[in-house]
PDB file of C-alpha atoms in Angstrom:
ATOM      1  CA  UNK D   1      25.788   7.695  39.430  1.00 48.00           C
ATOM      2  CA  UNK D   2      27.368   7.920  35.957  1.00 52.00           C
ATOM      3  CA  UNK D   3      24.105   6.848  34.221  1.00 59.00           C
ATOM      4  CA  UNK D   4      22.429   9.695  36.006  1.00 64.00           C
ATOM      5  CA  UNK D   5      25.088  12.378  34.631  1.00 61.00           C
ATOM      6  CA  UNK D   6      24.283  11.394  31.131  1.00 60.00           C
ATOM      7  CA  UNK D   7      21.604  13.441  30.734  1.00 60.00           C
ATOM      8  CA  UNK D   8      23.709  16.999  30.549  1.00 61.00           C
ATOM      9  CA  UNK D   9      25.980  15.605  27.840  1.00 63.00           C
ATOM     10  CA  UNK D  10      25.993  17.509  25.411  1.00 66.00           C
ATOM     11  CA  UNK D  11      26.467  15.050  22.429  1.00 70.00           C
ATOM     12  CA  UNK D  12      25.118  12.011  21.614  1.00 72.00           C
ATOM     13  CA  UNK D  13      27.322   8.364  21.572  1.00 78.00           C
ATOM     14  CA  UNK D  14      26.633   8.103  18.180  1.00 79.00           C
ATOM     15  CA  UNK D  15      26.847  10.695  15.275  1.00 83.00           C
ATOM     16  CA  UNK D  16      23.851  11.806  14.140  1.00 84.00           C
ATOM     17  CA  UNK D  17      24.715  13.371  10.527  1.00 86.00           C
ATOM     18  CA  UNK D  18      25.941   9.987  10.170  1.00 90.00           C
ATOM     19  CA  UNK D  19      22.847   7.709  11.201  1.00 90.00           C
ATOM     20  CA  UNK D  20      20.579   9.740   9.174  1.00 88.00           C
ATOM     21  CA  UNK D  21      23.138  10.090   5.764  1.00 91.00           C
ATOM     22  CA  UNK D  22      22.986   6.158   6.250  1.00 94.00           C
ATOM     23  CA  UNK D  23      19.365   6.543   6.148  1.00 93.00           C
ATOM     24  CA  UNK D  24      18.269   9.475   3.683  1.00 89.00           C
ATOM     25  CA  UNK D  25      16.414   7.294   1.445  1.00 85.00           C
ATOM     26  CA  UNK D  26      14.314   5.198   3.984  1.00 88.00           C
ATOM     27  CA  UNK D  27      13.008   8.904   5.503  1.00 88.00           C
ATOM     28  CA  UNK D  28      12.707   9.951   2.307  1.00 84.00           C
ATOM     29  CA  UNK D  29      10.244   7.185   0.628  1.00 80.00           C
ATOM     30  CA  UNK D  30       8.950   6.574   4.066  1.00 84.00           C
ATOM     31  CA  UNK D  31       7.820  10.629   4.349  1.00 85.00           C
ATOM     32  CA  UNK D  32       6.700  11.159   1.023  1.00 80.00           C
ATOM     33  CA  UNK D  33       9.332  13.326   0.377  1.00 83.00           C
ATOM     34  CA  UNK D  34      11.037  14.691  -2.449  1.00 82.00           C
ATOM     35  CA  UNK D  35      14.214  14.602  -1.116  1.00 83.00           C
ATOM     36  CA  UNK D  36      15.994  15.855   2.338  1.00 87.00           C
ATOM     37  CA  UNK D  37      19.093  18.261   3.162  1.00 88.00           C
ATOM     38  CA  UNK D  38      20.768  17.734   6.503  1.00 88.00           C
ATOM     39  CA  UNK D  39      22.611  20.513   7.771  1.00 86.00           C
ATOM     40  CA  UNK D  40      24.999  20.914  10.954  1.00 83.00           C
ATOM     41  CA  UNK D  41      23.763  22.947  13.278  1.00 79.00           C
ATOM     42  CA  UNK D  42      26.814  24.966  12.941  1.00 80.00           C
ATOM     43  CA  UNK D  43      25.649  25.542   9.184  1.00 84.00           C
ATOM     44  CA  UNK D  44      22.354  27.075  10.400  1.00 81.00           C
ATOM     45  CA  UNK D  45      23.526  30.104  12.356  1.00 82.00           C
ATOM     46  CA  UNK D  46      20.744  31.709  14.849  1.00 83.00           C
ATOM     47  CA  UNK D  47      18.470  28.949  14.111  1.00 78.00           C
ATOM     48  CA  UNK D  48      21.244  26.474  15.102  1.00 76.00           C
ATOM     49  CA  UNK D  49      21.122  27.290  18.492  1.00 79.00           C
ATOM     50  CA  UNK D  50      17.986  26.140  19.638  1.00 80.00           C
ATOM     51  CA  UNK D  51      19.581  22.526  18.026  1.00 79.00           C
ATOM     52  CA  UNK D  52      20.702  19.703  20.716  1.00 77.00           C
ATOM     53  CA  UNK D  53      21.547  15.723  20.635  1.00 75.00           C
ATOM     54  CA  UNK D  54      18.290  14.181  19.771  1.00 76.00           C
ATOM     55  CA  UNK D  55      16.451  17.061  19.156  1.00 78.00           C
ATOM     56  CA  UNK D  56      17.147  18.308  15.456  1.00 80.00           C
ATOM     57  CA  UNK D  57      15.738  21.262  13.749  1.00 82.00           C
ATOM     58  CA  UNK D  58      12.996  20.181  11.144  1.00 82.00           C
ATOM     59  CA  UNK D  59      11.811  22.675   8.559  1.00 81.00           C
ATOM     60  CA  UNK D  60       9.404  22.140   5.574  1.00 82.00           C
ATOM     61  CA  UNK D  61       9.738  23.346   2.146  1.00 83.00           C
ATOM     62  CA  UNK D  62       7.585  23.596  -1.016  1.00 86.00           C
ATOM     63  CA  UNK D  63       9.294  23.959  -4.206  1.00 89.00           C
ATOM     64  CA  UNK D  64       7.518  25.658  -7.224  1.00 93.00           C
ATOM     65  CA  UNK D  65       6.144  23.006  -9.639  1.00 94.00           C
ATOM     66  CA  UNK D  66       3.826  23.006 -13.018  1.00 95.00           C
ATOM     67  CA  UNK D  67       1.502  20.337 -13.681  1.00 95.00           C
ATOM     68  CA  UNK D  68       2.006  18.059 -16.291  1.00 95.00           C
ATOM     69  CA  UNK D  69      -0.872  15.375 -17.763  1.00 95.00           C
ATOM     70  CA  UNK D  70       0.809  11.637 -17.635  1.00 95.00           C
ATOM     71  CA  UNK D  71      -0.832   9.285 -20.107  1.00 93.00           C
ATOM     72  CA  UNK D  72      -0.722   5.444 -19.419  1.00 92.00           C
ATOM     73  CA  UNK D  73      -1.729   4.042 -22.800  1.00 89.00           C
ATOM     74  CA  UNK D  74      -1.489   0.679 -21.845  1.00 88.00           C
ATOM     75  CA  UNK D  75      -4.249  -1.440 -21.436  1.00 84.00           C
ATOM     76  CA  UNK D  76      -5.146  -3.632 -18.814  1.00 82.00           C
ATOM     77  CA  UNK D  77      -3.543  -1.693 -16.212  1.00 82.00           C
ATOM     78  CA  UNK D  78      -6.192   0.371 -14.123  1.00 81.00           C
ATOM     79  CA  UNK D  79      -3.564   3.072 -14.655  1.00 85.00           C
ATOM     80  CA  UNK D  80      -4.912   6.218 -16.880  1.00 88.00           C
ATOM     81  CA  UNK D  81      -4.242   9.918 -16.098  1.00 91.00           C
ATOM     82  CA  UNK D  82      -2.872  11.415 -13.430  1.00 92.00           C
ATOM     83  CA  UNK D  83      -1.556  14.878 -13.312  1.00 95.00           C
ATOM     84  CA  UNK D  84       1.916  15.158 -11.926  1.00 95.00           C
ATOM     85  CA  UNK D  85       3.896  18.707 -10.549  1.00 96.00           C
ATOM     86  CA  UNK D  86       7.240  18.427 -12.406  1.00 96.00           C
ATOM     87  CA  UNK D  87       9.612  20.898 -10.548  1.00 95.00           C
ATOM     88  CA  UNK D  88      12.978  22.656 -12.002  1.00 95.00           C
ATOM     89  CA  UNK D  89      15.424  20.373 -13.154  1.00 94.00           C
ATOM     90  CA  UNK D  90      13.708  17.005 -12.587  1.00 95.00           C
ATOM     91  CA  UNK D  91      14.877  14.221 -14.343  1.00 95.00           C
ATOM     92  CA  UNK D  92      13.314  10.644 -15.586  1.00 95.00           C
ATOM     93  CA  UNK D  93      14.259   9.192 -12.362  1.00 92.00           C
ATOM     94  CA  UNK D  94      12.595  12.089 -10.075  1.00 92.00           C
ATOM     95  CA  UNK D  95       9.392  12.001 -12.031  1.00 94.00           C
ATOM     96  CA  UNK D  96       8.795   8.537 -12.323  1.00 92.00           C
ATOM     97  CA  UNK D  97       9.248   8.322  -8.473  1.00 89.00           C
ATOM     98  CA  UNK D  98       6.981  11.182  -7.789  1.00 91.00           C
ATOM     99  CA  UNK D  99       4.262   9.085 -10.097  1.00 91.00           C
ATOM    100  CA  UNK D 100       4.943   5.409  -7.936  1.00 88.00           C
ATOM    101  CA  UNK D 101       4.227   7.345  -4.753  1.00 86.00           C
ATOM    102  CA  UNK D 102       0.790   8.718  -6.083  1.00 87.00           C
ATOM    103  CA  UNK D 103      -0.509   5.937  -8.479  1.00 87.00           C
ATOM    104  CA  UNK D 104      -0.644   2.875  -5.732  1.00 83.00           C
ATOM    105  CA  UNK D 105      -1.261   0.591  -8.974  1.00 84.00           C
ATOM    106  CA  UNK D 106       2.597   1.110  -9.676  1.00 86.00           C
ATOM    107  CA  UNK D 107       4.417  -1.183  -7.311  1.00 81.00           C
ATOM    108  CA  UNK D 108       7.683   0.130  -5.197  1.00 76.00           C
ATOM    109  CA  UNK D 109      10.645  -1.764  -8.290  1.00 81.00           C
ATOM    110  CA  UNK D 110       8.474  -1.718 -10.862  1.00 88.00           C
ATOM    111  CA  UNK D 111      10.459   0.048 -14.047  1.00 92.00           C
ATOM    112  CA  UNK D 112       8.582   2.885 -15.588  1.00 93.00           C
ATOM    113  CA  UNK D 113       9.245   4.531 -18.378  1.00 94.00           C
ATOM    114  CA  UNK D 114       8.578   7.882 -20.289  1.00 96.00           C
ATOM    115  CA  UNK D 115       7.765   8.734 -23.674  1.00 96.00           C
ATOM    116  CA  UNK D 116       7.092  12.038 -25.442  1.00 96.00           C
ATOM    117  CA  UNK D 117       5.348  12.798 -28.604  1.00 93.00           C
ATOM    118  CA  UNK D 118       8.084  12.867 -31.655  1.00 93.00           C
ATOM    119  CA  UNK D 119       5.783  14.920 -33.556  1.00 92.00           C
ATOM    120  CA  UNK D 120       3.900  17.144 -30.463  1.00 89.00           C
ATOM    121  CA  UNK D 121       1.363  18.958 -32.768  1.00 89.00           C
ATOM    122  CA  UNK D 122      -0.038  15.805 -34.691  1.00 91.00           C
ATOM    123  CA  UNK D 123       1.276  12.757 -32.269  1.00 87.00           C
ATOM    124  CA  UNK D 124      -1.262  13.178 -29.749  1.00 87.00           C
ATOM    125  CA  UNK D 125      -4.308  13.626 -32.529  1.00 89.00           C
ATOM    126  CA  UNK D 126      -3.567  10.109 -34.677  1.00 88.00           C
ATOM    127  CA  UNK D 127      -5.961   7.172 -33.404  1.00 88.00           C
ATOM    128  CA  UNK D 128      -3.344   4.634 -31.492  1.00 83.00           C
ATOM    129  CA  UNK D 129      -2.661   1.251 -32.712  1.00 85.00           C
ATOM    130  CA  UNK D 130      -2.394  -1.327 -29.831  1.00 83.00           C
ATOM    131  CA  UNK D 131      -0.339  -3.203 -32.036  1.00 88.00           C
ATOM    132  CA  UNK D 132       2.178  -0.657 -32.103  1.00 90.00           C
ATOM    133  CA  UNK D 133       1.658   1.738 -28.456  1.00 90.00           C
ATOM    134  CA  UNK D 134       5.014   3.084 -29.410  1.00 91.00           C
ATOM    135  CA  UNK D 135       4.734   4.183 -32.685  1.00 92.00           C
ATOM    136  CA  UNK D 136       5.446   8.273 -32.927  1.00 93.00           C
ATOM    137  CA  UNK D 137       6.975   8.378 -28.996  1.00 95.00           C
ATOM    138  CA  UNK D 138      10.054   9.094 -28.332  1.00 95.00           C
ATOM    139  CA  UNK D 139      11.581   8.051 -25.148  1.00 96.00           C
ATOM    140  CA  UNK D 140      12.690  10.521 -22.622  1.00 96.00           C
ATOM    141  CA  UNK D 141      15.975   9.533 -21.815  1.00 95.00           C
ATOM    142  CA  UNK D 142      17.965   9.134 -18.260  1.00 93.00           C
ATOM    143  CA  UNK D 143      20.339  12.449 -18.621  1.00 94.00           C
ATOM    144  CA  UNK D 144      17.423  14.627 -20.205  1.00 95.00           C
ATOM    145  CA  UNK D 145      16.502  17.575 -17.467  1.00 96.00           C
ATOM    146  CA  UNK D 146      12.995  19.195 -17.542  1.00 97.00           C
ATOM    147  CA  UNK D 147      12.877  22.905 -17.462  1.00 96.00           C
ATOM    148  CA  UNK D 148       9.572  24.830 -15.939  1.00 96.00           C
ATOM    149  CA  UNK D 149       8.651  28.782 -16.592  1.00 95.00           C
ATOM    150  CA  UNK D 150       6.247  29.419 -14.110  1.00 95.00           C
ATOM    151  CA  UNK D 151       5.346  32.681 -15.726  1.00 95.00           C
ATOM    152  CA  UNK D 152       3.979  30.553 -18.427  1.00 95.00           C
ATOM    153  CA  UNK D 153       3.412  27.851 -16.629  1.00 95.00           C
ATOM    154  CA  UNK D 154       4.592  25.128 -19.333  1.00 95.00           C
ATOM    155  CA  UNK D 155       7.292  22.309 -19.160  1.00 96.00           C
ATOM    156  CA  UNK D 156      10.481  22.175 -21.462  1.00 96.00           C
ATOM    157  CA  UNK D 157      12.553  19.222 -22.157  1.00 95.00           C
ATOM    158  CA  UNK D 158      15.483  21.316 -24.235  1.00 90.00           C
ATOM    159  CA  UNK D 159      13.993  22.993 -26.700  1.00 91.00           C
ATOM    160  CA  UNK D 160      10.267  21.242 -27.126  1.00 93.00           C
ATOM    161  CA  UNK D 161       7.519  21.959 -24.894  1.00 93.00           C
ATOM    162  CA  UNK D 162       5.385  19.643 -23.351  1.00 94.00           C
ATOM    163  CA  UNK D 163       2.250  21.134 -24.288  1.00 90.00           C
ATOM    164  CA  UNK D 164       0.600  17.703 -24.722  1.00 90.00           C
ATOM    165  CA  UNK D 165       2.121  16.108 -21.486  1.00 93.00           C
ATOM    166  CA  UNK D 166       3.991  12.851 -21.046  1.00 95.00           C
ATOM    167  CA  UNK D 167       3.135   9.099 -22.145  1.00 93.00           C
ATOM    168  CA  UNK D 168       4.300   6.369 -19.174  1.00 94.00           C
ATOM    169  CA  UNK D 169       4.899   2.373 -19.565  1.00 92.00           C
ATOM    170  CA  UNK D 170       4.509   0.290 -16.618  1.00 92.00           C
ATOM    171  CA  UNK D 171       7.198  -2.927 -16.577  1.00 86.00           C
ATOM    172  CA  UNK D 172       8.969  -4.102 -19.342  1.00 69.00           C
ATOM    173  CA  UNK D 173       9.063  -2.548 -22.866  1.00 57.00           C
ATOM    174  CA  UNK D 174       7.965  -4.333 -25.840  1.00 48.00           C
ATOM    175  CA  UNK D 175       9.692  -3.252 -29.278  1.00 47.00           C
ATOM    176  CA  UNK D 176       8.280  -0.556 -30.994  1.00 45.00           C
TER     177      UNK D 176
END
Protein backbone atom coordinates (compact mmCIF):
# COMPACT_ATOMS: atom_id res chain seq x y z
CA UNK A 1 0.00 0.00 0.00
CA UNK A 2 1.07 3.66 -0.24
CA UNK A 3 1.27 4.03 3.58
CA UNK A 4 3.62 1.10 3.56
CA UNK A 5 6.06 2.83 0.87
CA UNK A 6 6.47 5.77 3.12
CA UNK A 7 8.99 4.50 5.00
CA UNK A 8 11.95 4.75 2.11
CA UNK A 9 11.13 8.41 1.49
CA UNK A 10 13.70 10.11 1.75
CA UNK A 11 12.33 13.48 3.14
CA UNK A 12 10.05 14.31 5.55
CA UNK A 13 6.28 16.12 4.74
CA UNK A 14 7.30 18.85 6.62
CA UNK A 15 10.62 20.89 6.66
CA UNK A 16 12.59 20.35 9.37
CA UNK A 17 15.08 23.52 9.40
CA UNK A 18 11.84 25.13 9.48
CA UNK A 19 9.97 23.42 12.55
CA UNK A 20 12.95 23.76 14.65
CA UNK A 21 13.93 27.76 13.48
CA UNK A 22 10.16 28.17 14.65
CA UNK A 23 11.23 26.62 17.77
CA UNK A 24 14.97 27.63 18.71
CA UNK A 25 14.05 29.29 21.80
CA UNK A 26 11.66 26.65 23.41
CA UNK A 27 14.82 23.92 22.89
CA UNK A 28 16.91 26.35 23.96
CA UNK A 29 15.37 27.39 27.58
CA UNK A 30 13.91 23.97 27.70
CA UNK A 31 17.77 22.32 27.35
CA UNK A 32 19.58 24.62 29.36
CA UNK A 33 21.30 25.82 26.59
CA UNK A 34 23.19 28.71 25.66
CA UNK A 35 22.06 28.92 22.41
CA UNK A 36 21.74 26.38 19.23
CA UNK A 37 23.10 26.44 15.47
CA UNK A 38 21.19 24.35 12.97
CA UNK A 39 22.99 23.40 10.04
CA UNK A 40 21.85 21.54 6.68
CA UNK A 41 23.19 18.52 6.33
CA UNK A 42 24.59 19.66 3.14
CA UNK A 43 26.59 22.31 5.31
CA UNK A 44 28.22 19.49 7.33
CA UNK A 45 30.15 17.59 4.67
CA UNK A 46 31.32 13.85 5.76
CA UNK A 47 29.45 14.16 8.88
CA UNK A 48 26.31 15.04 6.83
CA UNK A 49 25.96 11.84 5.50
CA UNK A 50 25.10 9.76 8.22
CA UNK A 51 22.00 12.67 8.48
CA UNK A 52 18.28 11.45 7.41
CA UNK A 53 14.48 12.79 7.91
CA UNK A 54 13.95 12.50 11.57
CA UNK A 55 17.16 11.59 12.53
CA UNK A 56 19.42 14.84 12.84
CA UNK A 57 22.98 15.06 13.78
CA UNK A 58 23.36 16.41 17.45
CA UNK A 59 26.75 17.59 18.65
CA UNK A 60 27.70 19.29 21.99
CA UNK A 61 29.90 22.16 22.53
CA UNK A 62 31.58 23.95 25.48
CA UNK A 63 32.66 27.38 24.98
CA UNK A 64 35.57 28.87 27.09
CA UNK A 65 34.18 31.00 29.97
CA UNK A 66 35.74 32.97 33.21
CA UNK A 67 33.94 33.16 36.32
CA UNK A 68 32.61 36.18 37.49
CA UNK A 69 31.16 36.85 41.38
CA UNK A 70 27.34 38.31 41.00
CA UNK A 71 26.30 40.30 44.04
CA UNK A 72 22.50 40.63 44.88
CA UNK A 73 22.52 43.47 47.39
CA UNK A 74 19.05 43.51 47.87
CA UNK A 75 17.48 42.45 50.82
CA UNK A 76 14.75 40.28 51.36
CA UNK A 77 15.37 38.24 48.43
CA UNK A 78 17.08 34.81 49.40
CA UNK A 79 19.26 35.79 46.44
CA UNK A 80 23.16 36.44 47.45
CA UNK A 81 26.19 35.19 45.45
CA UNK A 82 26.43 33.11 42.84
CA UNK A 83 29.34 32.78 40.57
CA UNK A 84 28.49 32.99 36.92
CA UNK A 85 30.94 31.82 33.60
CA UNK A 86 30.67 34.94 31.38
CA UNK A 87 31.89 33.76 27.87
CA UNK A 88 33.36 36.08 24.87
CA UNK A 89 31.18 38.65 23.82
CA UNK A 90 28.20 38.19 26.17
CA UNK A 91 25.99 40.86 26.61
CA UNK A 92 23.40 42.10 29.52
CA UNK A 93 20.80 40.01 28.00
CA UNK A 94 23.03 36.64 27.77
CA UNK A 95 24.20 37.00 31.32
CA UNK A 96 21.21 37.79 33.01
CA UNK A 97 19.64 34.67 31.32
CA UNK A 98 22.48 32.44 32.21
CA UNK A 99 21.83 33.78 36.07
CA UNK A 100 17.58 33.02 35.83
CA UNK A 101 18.45 29.49 34.75
CA UNK A 102 20.80 28.86 37.83
CA UNK A 103 19.27 31.04 40.68
CA UNK A 104 15.56 29.28 40.77
CA UNK A 105 14.64 32.37 43.16
CA UNK A 106 14.63 34.52 39.84
CA UNK A 107 11.38 33.75 38.10
CA UNK A 108 11.28 33.00 34.06
CA UNK A 109 10.00 37.41 33.12
CA UNK A 110 11.31 38.72 35.93
CA UNK A 111 13.63 41.95 34.75
CA UNK A 112 17.12 41.84 36.09
CA UNK A 113 19.44 44.19 35.98
CA UNK A 114 23.30 44.81 36.22
CA UNK A 115 25.37 47.23 37.87
CA UNK A 116 29.14 47.73 38.07
CA UNK A 117 31.22 49.58 40.50
CA UNK A 118 31.79 53.40 39.13
CA UNK A 119 34.75 53.61 41.21
CA UNK A 120 36.13 49.59 41.10
CA UNK A 121 39.05 50.11 43.60
CA UNK A 122 37.04 51.91 46.48
CA UNK A 123 33.17 51.05 45.40
CA UNK A 124 33.19 47.66 46.63
CA UNK A 125 35.11 48.69 50.16
CA UNK A 126 32.43 51.69 51.34
CA UNK A 127 29.74 50.22 53.91
CA UNK A 128 26.27 50.25 51.70
CA UNK A 129 23.42 52.38 52.57
CA UNK A 130 20.03 50.56 52.11
CA UNK A 131 18.65 53.80 51.64
CA UNK A 132 20.55 54.35 48.66
CA UNK A 133 21.64 50.39 47.10
CA UNK A 134 22.58 52.36 44.05
CA UNK A 135 24.73 54.85 45.12
CA UNK A 136 28.46 54.43 43.32
CA UNK A 137 26.96 51.63 40.55
CA UNK A 138 26.82 52.20 37.37
CA UNK A 139 24.51 50.31 35.22
CA UNK A 140 25.74 48.01 32.59
CA UNK A 141 23.95 48.94 29.71
CA UNK A 142 22.02 46.77 26.82
CA UNK A 143 24.76 47.34 23.83
CA UNK A 144 27.84 46.98 26.30
CA UNK A 145 29.83 43.52 25.24
CA UNK A 146 32.01 41.72 27.87
CA UNK A 147 35.43 40.75 26.81
CA UNK A 148 37.32 37.56 28.60
CA UNK A 149 41.37 36.84 28.43
CA UNK A 150 41.58 33.49 29.49
CA UNK A 151 45.30 33.78 29.86
CA UNK A 152 44.49 36.04 32.67
CA UNK A 153 41.50 34.84 33.37
CA UNK A 154 39.67 38.33 34.11
CA UNK A 155 36.50 39.98 32.53
CA UNK A 156 36.54 43.39 30.56
CA UNK A 157 33.65 45.56 29.88
CA UNK A 158 35.73 48.15 27.38
CA UNK A 159 38.38 49.28 29.05
CA UNK A 160 37.61 48.46 33.03
CA UNK A 161 38.04 45.17 34.46
CA UNK A 162 35.79 43.44 36.51
CA UNK A 163 38.07 42.57 39.15
CA UNK A 164 35.35 43.03 41.82
CA UNK A 165 32.51 41.22 39.82
CA UNK A 166 29.01 42.38 39.01
CA UNK A 167 26.07 43.83 41.31
CA UNK A 168 22.33 42.35 40.07
CA UNK A 169 18.66 43.86 40.90
CA UNK A 170 15.83 41.59 40.85
CA UNK A 171 12.34 43.44 39.44
CA UNK A 172 11.84 46.89 39.21
CA UNK A 173 14.43 49.65 39.90
CA UNK A 174 13.98 52.19 42.46
CA UNK A 175 15.80 55.69 41.82
CA UNK A 176 19.13 55.97 42.84
Amino acid sequence: TLSDLSVLDTSLPWDEMKVLSENISYIVTTLGLEGVDLALSSDLGEKGEDCRPGAPIIAFRTEPSVTLQLTNNQPFTGLFNTACPILQGDTVKNITRRLARMERNIKEGTPVSLYRWTDPVMGPRTMPDMKTPLAGLTQVMEKETFIIDLEKNIVKLGDLTLEQGLIFRVGQEIAA
